[in-house]
PDB file of C-alpha atoms in Angstrom:
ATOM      1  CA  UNK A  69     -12.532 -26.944  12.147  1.00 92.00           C
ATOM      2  CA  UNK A  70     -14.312 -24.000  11.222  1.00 93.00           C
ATOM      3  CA  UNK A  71     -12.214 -21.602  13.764  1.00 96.00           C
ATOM      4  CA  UNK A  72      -9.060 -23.699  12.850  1.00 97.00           C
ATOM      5  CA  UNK A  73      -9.836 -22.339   9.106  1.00 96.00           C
ATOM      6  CA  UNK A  74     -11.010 -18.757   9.961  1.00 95.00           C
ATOM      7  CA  UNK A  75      -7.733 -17.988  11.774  1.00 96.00           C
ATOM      8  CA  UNK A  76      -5.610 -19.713   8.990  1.00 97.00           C
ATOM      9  CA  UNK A  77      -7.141 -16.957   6.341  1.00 95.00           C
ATOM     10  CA  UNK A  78      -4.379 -14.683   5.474  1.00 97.00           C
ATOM     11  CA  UNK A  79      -6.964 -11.808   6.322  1.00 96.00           C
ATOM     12  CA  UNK A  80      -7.023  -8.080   8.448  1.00 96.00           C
ATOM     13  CA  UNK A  81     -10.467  -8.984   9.624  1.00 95.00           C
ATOM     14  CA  UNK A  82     -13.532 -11.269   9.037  1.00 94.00           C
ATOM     15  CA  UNK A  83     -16.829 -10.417   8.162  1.00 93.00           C
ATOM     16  CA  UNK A  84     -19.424 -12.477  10.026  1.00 92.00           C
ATOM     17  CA  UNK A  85     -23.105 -12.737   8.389  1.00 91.00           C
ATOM     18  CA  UNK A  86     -24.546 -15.692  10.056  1.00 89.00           C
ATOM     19  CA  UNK A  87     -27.821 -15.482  11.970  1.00 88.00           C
ATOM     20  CA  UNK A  88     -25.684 -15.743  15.401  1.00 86.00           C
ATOM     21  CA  UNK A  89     -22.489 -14.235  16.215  1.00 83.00           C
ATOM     22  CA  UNK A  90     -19.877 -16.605  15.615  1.00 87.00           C
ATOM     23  CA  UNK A  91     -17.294 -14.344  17.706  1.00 82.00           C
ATOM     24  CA  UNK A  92     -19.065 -14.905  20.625  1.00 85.00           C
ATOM     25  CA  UNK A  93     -17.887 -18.940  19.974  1.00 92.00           C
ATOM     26  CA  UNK A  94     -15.163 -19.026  18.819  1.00 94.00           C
ATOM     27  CA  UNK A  95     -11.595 -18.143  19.472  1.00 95.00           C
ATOM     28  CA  UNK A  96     -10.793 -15.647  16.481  1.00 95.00           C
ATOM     29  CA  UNK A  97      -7.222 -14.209  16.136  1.00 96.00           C
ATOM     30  CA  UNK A  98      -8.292 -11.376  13.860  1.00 96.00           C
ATOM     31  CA  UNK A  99     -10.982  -8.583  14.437  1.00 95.00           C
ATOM     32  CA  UNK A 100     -14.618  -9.731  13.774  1.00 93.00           C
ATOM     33  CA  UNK A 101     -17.451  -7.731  12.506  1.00 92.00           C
ATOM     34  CA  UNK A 102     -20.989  -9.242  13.138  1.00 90.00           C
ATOM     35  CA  UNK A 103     -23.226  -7.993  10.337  1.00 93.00           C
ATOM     36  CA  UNK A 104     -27.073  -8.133   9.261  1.00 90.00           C
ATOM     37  CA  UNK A 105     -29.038  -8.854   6.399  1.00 88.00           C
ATOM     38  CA  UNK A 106     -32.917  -9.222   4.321  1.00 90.00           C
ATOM     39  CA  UNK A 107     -33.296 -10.935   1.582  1.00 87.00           C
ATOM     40  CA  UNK A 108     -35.477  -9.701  -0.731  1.00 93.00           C
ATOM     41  CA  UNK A 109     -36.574 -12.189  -4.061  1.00 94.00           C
ATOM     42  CA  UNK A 110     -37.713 -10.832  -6.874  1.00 95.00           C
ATOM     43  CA  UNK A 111     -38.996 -13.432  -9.739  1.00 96.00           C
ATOM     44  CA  UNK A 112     -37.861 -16.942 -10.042  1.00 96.00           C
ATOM     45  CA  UNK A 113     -36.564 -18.994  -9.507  1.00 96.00           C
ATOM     46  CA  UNK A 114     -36.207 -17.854  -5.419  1.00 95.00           C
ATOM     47  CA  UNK A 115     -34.887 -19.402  -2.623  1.00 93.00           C
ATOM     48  CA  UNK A 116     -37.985 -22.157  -2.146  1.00 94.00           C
ATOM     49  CA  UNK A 117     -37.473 -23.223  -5.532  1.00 96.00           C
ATOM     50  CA  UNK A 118     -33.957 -23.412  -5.796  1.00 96.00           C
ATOM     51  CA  UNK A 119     -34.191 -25.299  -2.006  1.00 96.00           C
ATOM     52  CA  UNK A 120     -36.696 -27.802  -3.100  1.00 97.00           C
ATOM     53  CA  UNK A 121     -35.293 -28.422  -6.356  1.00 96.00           C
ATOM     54  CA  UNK A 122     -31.757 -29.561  -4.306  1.00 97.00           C
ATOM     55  CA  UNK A 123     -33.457 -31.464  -2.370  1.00 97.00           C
ATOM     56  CA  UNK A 124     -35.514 -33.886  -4.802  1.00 97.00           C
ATOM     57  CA  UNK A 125     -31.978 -34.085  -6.101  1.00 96.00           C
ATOM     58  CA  UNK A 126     -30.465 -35.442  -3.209  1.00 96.00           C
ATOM     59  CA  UNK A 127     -33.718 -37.809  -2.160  1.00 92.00           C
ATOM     60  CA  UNK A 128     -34.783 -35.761   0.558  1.00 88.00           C
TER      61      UNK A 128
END
């Protein structure tokens, strides 16, 4: 599904920030570009918080 719906995407190219390179799986009819990221949280809520918060929500 997911390849099905990057390839629909009326796009020039598609900008991959995943932790793996989805290129490398998939069959992409446009150019890919595999790029990398940090996070960096400053004051709250952060990611933990907002995580944990979701998943009391849900029951989990």
């Amino acid at each position: 599904e997911l390849e099905e719906t990057i390839n629909r995407i009326p796009a020039d190219s598609v900008i991959l920030g995943t932790p793996t390179d989805l290129g490398r799986y998939l069959k992409l009819n446009k150019p890919t570009v595999h790029v990398k990221y940090e996070l960096q949280e400053i004051g709250r809520p952060n990611l933990e918080d907002i995580i944990s918060r979701f998943l009391e929500k849900v029951g989990i």
